[in-house]
Short mmCIF file of C-alpha atoms and ligand atoms in Angstrom, two decimals:
data_model
loop_
_atom_site.label_atom_id
_atom_site.label_comp_id
_atom_site.label_asym_id
_atom_site.label_seq_id
_atom_site.Cartn_x
_atom_site.Cartn_y
_atom_site.Cartn_z
CA MET A 5 20.87 6.50 -26.53
CA ILE A 6 20.36 2.80 -27.34
CA SER A 7 19.59 0.98 -24.12
CA LYS A 8 17.84 -2.20 -23.05
CA PRO A 9 14.17 -1.68 -22.04
CA GLN A 10 13.91 -1.49 -18.29
CA ALA A 11 11.51 -3.63 -16.29
CA SER A 12 9.01 -1.70 -14.18
CA VAL A 13 10.25 -1.56 -10.59
CA THR A 14 6.70 -1.47 -9.19
CA VAL A 15 5.73 -4.55 -11.15
CA VAL A 16 8.96 -6.43 -10.37
CA ILE A 17 8.75 -5.80 -6.61
CA ASN A 18 5.08 -6.74 -6.52
CA SER A 19 5.88 -9.94 -8.45
CA ILE A 20 8.68 -10.86 -6.02
CA ALA A 21 6.29 -10.26 -3.10
CA GLN A 22 3.65 -12.42 -4.74
CA SER A 23 6.04 -15.27 -5.44
CA LYS A 24 7.34 -15.19 -1.86
CA LYS A 25 3.72 -15.44 -0.74
CA ALA A 26 3.15 -18.38 -3.08
CA GLN A 27 6.05 -20.14 -1.32
CA GLY A 28 4.19 -19.78 1.97
CA ILE A 29 6.27 -16.86 3.28
CA ARG A 30 4.37 -14.21 5.27
CA VAL A 31 4.92 -11.11 3.17
CA PHE A 32 3.65 -7.62 3.94
CA ASN A 33 3.01 -6.18 0.52
CA LEU A 34 3.04 -2.40 0.69
CA SER A 35 4.32 -2.14 -2.87
CA ALA A 36 1.38 -2.81 -5.13
CA GLY A 37 -0.62 0.15 -6.31
CA GLU A 38 -3.90 -1.67 -6.09
CA PRO A 39 -6.91 -1.71 -3.83
CA LYS A 40 -6.58 -5.18 -2.34
CA LEU A 41 -10.20 -6.26 -2.31
CA LYS A 42 -12.47 -8.51 -4.29
CA THR A 43 -13.79 -6.96 -7.48
CA PRO A 44 -17.43 -6.11 -6.60
CA LYS A 45 -19.83 -9.03 -7.08
CA ILE A 46 -22.01 -7.26 -9.61
CA ILE A 47 -18.96 -6.89 -11.89
CA ARG A 48 -17.85 -10.50 -11.45
CA GLU A 49 -21.39 -11.71 -12.17
CA ALA A 50 -21.55 -9.75 -15.41
CA ALA A 51 -18.31 -11.39 -16.54
CA MET A 52 -19.55 -14.86 -15.58
CA LYS A 53 -22.83 -14.32 -17.36
CA PHE A 54 -20.93 -13.43 -20.50
CA ILE A 55 -18.64 -16.45 -20.14
CA ASP A 56 -21.70 -18.68 -19.73
CA ILE A 57 -23.04 -17.61 -23.11
CA GLY A 58 -19.97 -19.42 -24.30
CA ASP A 59 -19.37 -17.52 -27.51
CA ILE A 60 -16.26 -15.44 -26.86
CA PRO A 61 -15.01 -14.09 -30.16
CA TYR A 62 -12.32 -11.56 -30.94
CA PRO A 63 -13.36 -8.16 -29.68
CA ILE A 64 -14.08 -5.19 -31.90
CA THR A 65 -10.65 -3.59 -31.58
CA ALA A 66 -11.75 -0.12 -30.47
CA GLY A 67 -13.87 -1.63 -27.72
CA GLU A 68 -17.56 -2.35 -27.31
CA LYS A 69 -19.63 0.65 -28.36
CA VAL A 70 -21.56 0.55 -25.11
CA LEU A 71 -18.33 0.55 -23.07
CA ARG A 72 -16.82 3.46 -24.99
CA LYS A 73 -20.07 5.34 -24.49
CA ALA A 74 -20.18 4.49 -20.78
CA ALA A 75 -16.61 5.73 -20.33
CA VAL A 76 -17.16 9.07 -22.08
CA ASP A 77 -20.54 9.55 -20.38
CA ARG A 78 -18.87 9.07 -17.00
CA MET A 79 -16.22 11.64 -17.90
CA ARG A 80 -19.00 14.05 -18.87
CA GLU A 81 -20.98 13.48 -15.65
CA VAL A 82 -18.05 13.68 -13.28
CA HIS A 83 -15.67 16.11 -14.99
CA GLY A 84 -17.77 17.98 -17.58
CA ALA A 85 -15.68 16.48 -20.40
CA ASP A 86 -16.97 16.49 -23.94
CA TYR A 87 -15.83 13.36 -25.75
CA ALA A 88 -17.77 11.39 -28.34
CA GLU A 89 -17.60 7.58 -28.28
CA ASP A 90 -15.21 7.56 -31.22
CA GLU A 91 -12.82 9.81 -29.32
CA CYS A 92 -12.27 6.98 -26.84
CA LEU A 93 -10.32 3.74 -27.22
CA VAL A 94 -10.56 0.84 -24.77
CA THR A 95 -7.04 -0.36 -23.95
CA THR A 96 -5.34 -3.15 -22.01
CA GLY A 97 -5.06 -1.02 -18.88
CA GLY A 98 -4.12 2.65 -18.73
CA LYS A 99 -0.46 1.78 -19.18
CA PHE A 100 -1.02 0.36 -22.66
CA ALA A 101 -2.87 3.54 -23.61
CA ILE A 102 0.32 5.49 -22.81
CA TYR A 103 2.37 2.93 -24.69
CA LEU A 104 0.22 3.28 -27.82
CA LEU A 105 0.19 7.06 -27.71
CA LEU A 106 3.96 7.29 -27.47
CA GLU A 107 4.45 4.52 -29.99
CA TYR A 108 2.59 6.54 -32.57
CA LEU A 109 3.48 10.10 -31.65
CA CYS A 110 7.05 9.61 -30.40
CA GLY A 111 8.13 6.41 -32.16
CA LEU A 112 10.00 5.77 -35.38
CA ASN A 113 7.21 6.88 -37.69
CA SER A 114 5.96 9.79 -35.63
CA PRO A 115 4.25 12.45 -37.72
CA LEU A 116 5.94 14.99 -35.42
CA LYS A 117 9.44 14.07 -36.54
CA LYS A 118 11.41 15.91 -39.16
CA TYR A 119 13.71 12.94 -39.71
CA PRO A 120 13.29 9.30 -38.54
CA ASN A 121 16.07 9.08 -35.97
CA GLU A 122 15.23 12.32 -34.23
CA TYR A 123 14.72 11.96 -30.47
CA LEU A 124 11.61 13.86 -29.38
CA GLY A 125 11.62 15.32 -25.88
CA VAL A 126 9.07 13.96 -23.42
CA MET A 127 8.69 16.30 -20.44
CA ILE A 128 8.09 14.47 -17.18
CA PRO A 129 7.55 16.16 -13.82
CA ALA A 130 9.37 14.31 -11.05
CA PRO A 131 8.68 12.50 -8.82
CA TYR A 132 7.07 10.52 -11.65
CA TRP A 133 5.43 7.17 -12.12
CA VAL A 134 8.13 4.72 -13.12
CA SER A 135 6.71 3.87 -16.54
CA TYR A 136 6.64 7.38 -18.06
CA PRO A 137 10.37 7.74 -18.74
CA ALA A 138 10.73 4.02 -19.39
CA ILE A 139 8.05 3.96 -22.11
CA ALA A 140 9.36 7.24 -23.56
CA LYS A 141 12.80 5.62 -23.92
CA ILE A 142 11.38 2.39 -25.37
CA MET A 143 9.74 4.51 -28.08
CA GLY A 144 12.96 6.37 -28.83
CA GLY A 145 11.98 9.51 -26.94
CA ARG A 146 14.21 11.65 -24.75
CA PRO A 147 12.85 12.04 -21.21
CA VAL A 148 13.22 15.60 -19.98
CA ILE A 149 12.77 15.45 -16.24
CA ILE A 150 11.38 18.50 -14.41
CA ASN A 151 12.26 18.15 -10.76
CA SER A 152 10.09 19.45 -7.96
CA THR A 153 10.69 19.57 -4.25
CA LEU A 154 8.85 19.14 -0.99
CA GLU A 155 8.94 22.94 -0.70
CA ASP A 156 7.08 23.27 -4.07
CA GLY A 157 4.56 20.78 -2.68
CA TRP A 158 5.95 18.30 -5.26
CA LYS A 159 4.07 20.20 -7.96
CA LEU A 160 4.94 21.18 -11.49
CA THR A 161 4.71 24.94 -11.96
CA PRO A 162 4.28 26.83 -15.24
CA GLU A 163 7.62 28.52 -14.57
CA ALA A 164 9.44 25.21 -14.15
CA LEU A 165 7.79 23.92 -17.33
CA ARG A 166 8.95 26.93 -19.31
CA LYS A 167 12.44 26.70 -17.89
CA ALA A 168 12.86 23.00 -18.72
CA TYR A 169 11.44 23.31 -22.22
CA GLU A 170 13.77 22.66 -25.14
CA ALA A 171 13.06 22.93 -28.84
CA ASP A 172 12.68 19.16 -29.38
CA CYS A 173 10.07 18.76 -26.59
CA LYS A 174 6.72 17.59 -27.90
CA PHE A 175 5.01 15.98 -24.90
CA LEU A 176 4.20 16.70 -21.30
CA PHE A 177 3.05 14.12 -18.77
CA LEU A 178 0.70 15.29 -16.07
CA ASN A 179 -0.30 12.94 -13.28
CA ASN A 180 -3.12 14.20 -11.11
CA GLY A 181 -3.43 12.67 -8.34
CA CYS A 182 0.17 11.86 -8.52
CA ASN A 183 1.73 8.43 -8.12
CA PRO A 184 3.84 8.48 -5.90
CA THR A 185 3.38 11.86 -4.13
CA SER A 186 -0.45 11.77 -3.90
CA VAL A 187 -0.57 15.45 -4.86
CA ILE A 188 -3.67 16.90 -6.51
CA TYR A 189 -3.69 20.14 -8.46
CA THR A 190 -6.16 23.01 -8.20
CA ARG A 191 -8.15 24.29 -11.16
CA GLU A 192 -5.96 27.42 -11.38
CA GLU A 193 -2.78 25.34 -11.34
CA ILE A 194 -3.97 22.98 -14.07
CA LYS A 195 -5.21 25.87 -16.20
CA ALA A 196 -1.90 27.73 -15.86
CA ILE A 197 0.09 24.61 -16.81
CA LEU A 198 -2.16 23.87 -19.79
CA GLU A 199 -1.86 27.45 -21.01
CA VAL A 200 1.93 27.21 -21.10
CA ALA A 201 1.88 23.69 -22.55
CA VAL A 202 -0.35 24.80 -25.42
CA GLU A 203 1.74 27.88 -26.01
CA LEU A 204 4.79 25.59 -26.30
CA ASP A 205 2.77 23.32 -28.61
CA LEU A 206 3.11 20.32 -26.31
CA ILE A 207 0.82 17.33 -26.37
CA VAL A 208 -0.34 16.75 -22.80
CA ILE A 209 -0.77 13.17 -21.64
CA SER A 210 -2.92 13.54 -18.57
CA ASP A 211 -2.89 10.41 -16.44
CA GLU A 212 -6.03 10.62 -14.32
CA VAL A 213 -6.38 7.03 -13.17
CA TYR A 214 -6.59 8.08 -9.50
CA SER A 215 -9.40 10.60 -10.06
CA GLY A 216 -11.80 8.36 -8.12
CA LEU A 217 -9.45 8.03 -5.15
CA VAL A 218 -9.53 11.54 -3.73
CA TYR A 219 -10.22 11.89 -0.01
CA THR A 220 -10.74 15.62 0.50
CA ASP A 221 -13.48 18.04 -0.42
CA ASP A 222 -11.01 19.78 -2.73
CA GLU A 223 -12.25 19.68 -6.30
CA TYR A 224 -10.60 17.08 -8.53
CA VAL A 225 -9.80 18.80 -11.82
CA SER A 226 -9.53 16.81 -15.01
CA CYS A 227 -7.67 18.27 -17.98
CA SER A 228 -10.73 17.24 -19.98
CA SER A 229 -12.74 19.97 -18.27
CA PHE A 230 -11.01 22.64 -20.40
CA PRO A 231 -12.65 22.35 -23.84
CA GLU A 232 -10.35 25.05 -25.21
CA TYR A 233 -7.37 22.69 -24.85
CA LYS A 234 -9.05 19.54 -26.14
CA ASN A 235 -6.85 19.27 -29.22
CA ASN A 236 -3.67 19.19 -27.15
CA VAL A 237 -4.79 16.82 -24.41
CA PHE A 238 -5.10 13.04 -24.17
CA VAL A 239 -6.67 11.72 -20.99
CA ILE A 240 -5.73 8.30 -19.63
CA GLN A 241 -8.36 6.56 -17.54
CA SER A 242 -8.73 3.12 -16.04
CA THR A 243 -11.15 0.82 -14.27
CA SER A 244 -8.28 -0.56 -12.15
CA LYS A 245 -8.28 1.66 -9.09
CA THR A 246 -11.79 3.12 -8.89
CA PHE A 247 -13.62 -0.13 -9.50
CA ALA A 248 -11.03 -2.45 -7.89
CA MET A 249 -10.37 -4.10 -11.27
CA THR A 250 -6.57 -4.06 -11.54
CA GLY A 251 -6.24 -7.58 -12.91
CA TRP A 252 -8.94 -7.18 -15.54
CA ARG A 253 -6.77 -4.76 -17.51
CA VAL A 254 -9.34 -2.31 -18.83
CA GLY A 255 -8.23 1.25 -19.45
CA PHE A 256 -9.02 4.07 -21.84
CA VAL A 257 -7.47 6.87 -23.81
CA MET A 258 -9.60 9.83 -24.85
CA GLY A 259 -8.70 12.58 -27.25
CA ARG A 260 -8.66 13.67 -30.88
CA LYS A 261 -10.39 11.20 -33.20
CA ASP A 262 -7.73 11.27 -35.92
CA ILE A 263 -5.11 10.12 -33.41
CA ILE A 264 -7.45 7.65 -31.69
CA ASP A 265 -8.05 6.06 -35.11
CA VAL A 266 -4.31 5.45 -35.54
CA LEU A 267 -4.12 3.96 -32.03
CA ILE A 268 -6.92 1.60 -33.03
CA ALA A 269 -4.86 0.55 -36.07
CA LEU A 270 -1.85 -0.09 -33.79
CA THR A 271 -4.08 -2.16 -31.51
CA THR A 272 -5.17 -4.32 -34.46
CA GLN A 273 -1.46 -5.07 -34.93
CA SER A 274 -0.73 -5.80 -31.29
CA THR A 275 -3.32 -7.03 -28.77
CA THR A 276 -6.34 -6.97 -31.16
CA GLY A 277 -8.31 -5.47 -28.30
CA VAL A 278 -9.39 -6.11 -24.75
CA SER A 279 -10.98 -9.46 -23.86
CA LEU A 280 -14.76 -9.26 -24.13
CA VAL A 281 -15.07 -10.93 -20.74
CA CYS A 282 -13.27 -7.98 -19.16
CA GLN A 283 -15.15 -5.46 -21.26
CA HIS A 284 -18.48 -6.87 -20.08
CA ALA A 285 -17.25 -6.67 -16.52
CA ALA A 286 -16.31 -3.02 -17.09
CA ILE A 287 -19.71 -2.25 -18.62
CA ALA A 288 -21.34 -3.51 -15.41
CA ALA A 289 -18.92 -1.41 -13.36
CA PHE A 290 -19.97 1.77 -15.16
CA LYS A 291 -23.67 0.91 -14.68
CA HIS A 292 -23.08 0.93 -10.93
CA ALA A 293 -20.25 3.45 -10.92
CA ASP A 294 -21.57 5.73 -8.19
CA GLU A 295 -22.07 2.98 -5.60
CA ILE A 296 -18.85 1.13 -6.42
CA THR A 297 -16.70 4.25 -6.47
CA ALA A 298 -18.12 5.44 -3.16
CA GLU A 299 -17.47 2.06 -1.57
CA VAL A 300 -13.89 1.69 -2.86
CA ASN A 301 -13.10 5.30 -1.98
CA ALA A 302 -14.40 4.96 1.60
CA LEU A 303 -12.47 1.75 2.13
CA MET A 304 -9.21 3.17 0.78
CA LYS A 305 -9.63 6.28 2.92
CA ALA A 306 -10.07 4.07 5.97
CA ARG A 307 -6.96 2.07 5.03
CA ARG A 308 -5.00 5.27 4.56
CA ASP A 309 -5.93 6.21 8.12
CA VAL A 310 -4.88 2.79 9.37
CA MET A 311 -1.49 3.19 7.71
CA MET A 312 -1.03 6.73 9.02
CA ALA A 313 -1.84 5.58 12.56
CA ALA A 314 0.61 2.68 12.24
CA ILE A 315 3.36 5.03 11.01
CA LYS A 316 2.69 7.31 13.97
CA LYS A 317 2.73 4.39 16.38
CA TYR A 318 5.77 2.47 15.13
CA PHE A 319 7.94 5.31 13.75
CA ASN A 320 6.69 8.02 16.08
CA VAL A 321 6.48 10.59 13.31
CA ASP A 322 3.75 12.83 11.89
CA ILE A 323 3.83 13.08 8.14
CA PRO A 324 1.35 14.82 5.83
CA VAL A 325 -1.81 12.81 5.21
CA PRO A 326 -2.18 11.89 1.52
CA LYS A 327 -5.17 13.63 -0.06
CA ALA A 328 -5.53 11.10 -2.88
CA THR A 329 -4.28 7.90 -4.55
CA LEU A 330 -3.03 4.86 -2.62
CA TYR A 331 0.36 6.10 -1.51
CA VAL A 332 2.26 7.47 1.43
CA TRP A 333 5.39 9.16 0.09
CA VAL A 334 7.90 9.46 2.87
CA SER A 335 11.58 10.25 3.24
CA LEU A 336 13.95 7.87 4.96
CA ALA A 337 15.01 10.84 7.08
CA ASP A 338 11.45 11.19 8.39
CA LEU A 339 11.50 7.50 9.25
CA GLY A 340 14.70 8.10 11.21
CA VAL A 341 16.77 6.04 8.76
CA LYS A 342 20.38 7.06 8.10
CA GLY A 343 23.38 5.64 6.29
CA ILE A 344 21.57 3.63 3.61
CA GLY A 345 20.10 4.61 0.25
CA ASP A 346 16.44 4.09 -0.55
CA ASP A 347 17.10 1.39 -3.19
CA ASP A 348 19.17 -0.70 -0.77
CA PHE A 349 16.74 -0.04 2.05
CA CYS A 350 13.79 -1.38 0.03
CA ILE A 351 15.73 -4.38 -1.33
CA ARG A 352 16.89 -5.35 2.14
CA ALA A 353 13.47 -4.74 3.73
CA LEU A 354 12.00 -7.21 1.26
CA GLU A 355 14.81 -9.76 1.66
CA GLU A 356 15.27 -9.53 5.40
CA ALA A 357 11.90 -8.42 6.80
CA ASN A 358 9.52 -9.51 4.01
CA VAL A 359 8.11 -6.01 3.68
CA ALA A 360 7.65 -4.90 0.07
CA THR A 361 7.95 -1.15 -0.59
CA VAL A 362 9.08 0.84 -3.63
CA PRO A 363 12.24 2.99 -3.59
CA GLY A 364 12.14 6.57 -4.83
CA SER A 365 15.44 6.38 -6.73
CA SER A 366 14.79 3.52 -9.12
CA GLY A 367 11.00 3.93 -9.06
CA PHE A 368 10.15 7.59 -9.16
CA GLY A 369 13.23 9.68 -9.85
CA GLN A 370 13.71 10.96 -6.30
CA HIS A 371 16.48 9.92 -3.93
CA GLY A 372 15.89 9.40 -0.24
CA TYR A 373 12.18 8.58 -0.42
CA ILE A 374 10.11 5.43 -0.44
CA ARG A 375 6.52 4.73 -1.45
CA LEU A 376 4.19 2.79 0.81
CA SER A 377 0.89 1.63 -0.65
CA PHE A 378 -2.13 1.58 1.65
CA GLY A 379 -4.20 -0.50 -0.77
CA ALA A 380 -3.47 -3.62 1.30
CA GLU A 381 -5.69 -5.09 4.01
CA ASP A 382 -5.49 -3.68 7.54
CA GLU A 383 -3.45 -6.53 9.00
CA ASP A 384 -0.86 -6.17 6.25
CA LEU A 385 -0.73 -2.40 6.75
CA ILE A 386 -0.26 -2.65 10.50
CA GLY A 387 1.98 -5.73 10.42
CA GLY A 388 3.96 -4.27 7.53
CA ILE A 389 4.66 -0.95 9.21
CA GLU A 390 5.55 -2.72 12.46
CA ALA A 391 7.97 -5.05 10.66
CA LEU A 392 9.42 -2.14 8.67
CA ALA A 393 10.01 -0.14 11.86
CA LYS A 394 11.76 -3.12 13.48
CA PHE A 395 13.93 -3.57 10.39
CA ALA A 396 14.66 0.17 10.19
CA LYS A 397 15.95 0.32 13.80
CA GLN A 398 19.41 -0.87 12.72
CA PHE A 399 19.74 2.34 10.62
CA ASN A 400 18.67 4.80 13.33
N1 LIG B 519 0.37 1.62 -11.12
C1 LIG B 519 0.58 0.71 -10.06
C2 LIG B 519 1.80 1.05 -9.23
O1 LIG B 519 2.40 2.08 -9.44
C3 LIG B 519 0.59 -0.69 -10.57
C4 LIG B 519 1.90 -1.26 -11.02
C5 LIG B 519 2.36 -0.68 -12.28
O2 LIG B 519 1.74 -0.92 -13.31
O3 LIG B 519 3.34 0.04 -12.21
O4 LIG B 519 2.11 0.32 -8.33
#
């Protein structure tokens, strides 16, 4: 089970695309899961005002009280959640919240272990975001992948959860809206999954960072809206997507106070906390959350439509319109591509056509698919899909 930690494929591809761009190469970056737009002015101004005061000390590790309060208040307003400020920790992005949770609950000194070198099972519905199994492995966990199919609507079902469960499983990841499939779950579906998860005594890590990027009238259902399951659920949130703040690295984990307190202790031993400059930016974002979220959401919806139109035009195919997130999840078969695997296809598209995309196999646990992000600007979306179609012709 001992293996070298794996670099995140999404981050690596995005970094390659960025360094090509820095060399003056015209790159179409459809890899990055980020809304490519300036962080709203009101947020930037709040950060600059704080910088101008000039006194930038270490942060309080748990996060500024007003930011923790703003985050839990927002969860209450939007999702009916019931968290107190001290049930929320400000983290260096949502990813570090997951890292901390698994470090404590799945790592060497996990209180859930009977003996130190036991491997706890971490249940992960696939297709999954690249970092779930990777972080689970880094922490000494054993990823237990629960596959889904296009026919299941790429959704985890309570039956599949039960079937995949093994005695050492202690955690379940839920990702609603899902990166990369863009799936969102109904209230009945979430409730049914939570019921089984609690019955199996699983701790649910509910990654809800795309909750603000939903483009249908369908209700977005947070796991935090079921008070009866509060003890079993940790919600991961972030300012990255909804407020266009990816680079500021401000995320949150919300859940039981006794566990949050340990995560705070771990933060004192690692990052010390999130930069106050970024925290003040995030405080401003929450003050204007309704306007900013509406603006970012409308823009991303428009970009989604631009990408869908470009796919129709250049690949001549109709694929389902994503209801949420920033991603079109499409099979190579639907793009008319044959005789090459998705990993090779994405590597060569980046090398030969300067189009950055993320392969399903090494990114998301699903062969034959690729992920296209529509967070980029219109000209990159259109130019990128055109260049990808030209490149793909050789595999028709
Ligand atoms: N979550 C985004 C993505 O999937 C950002 C990159 C990352 O942290 O993986 O592209």
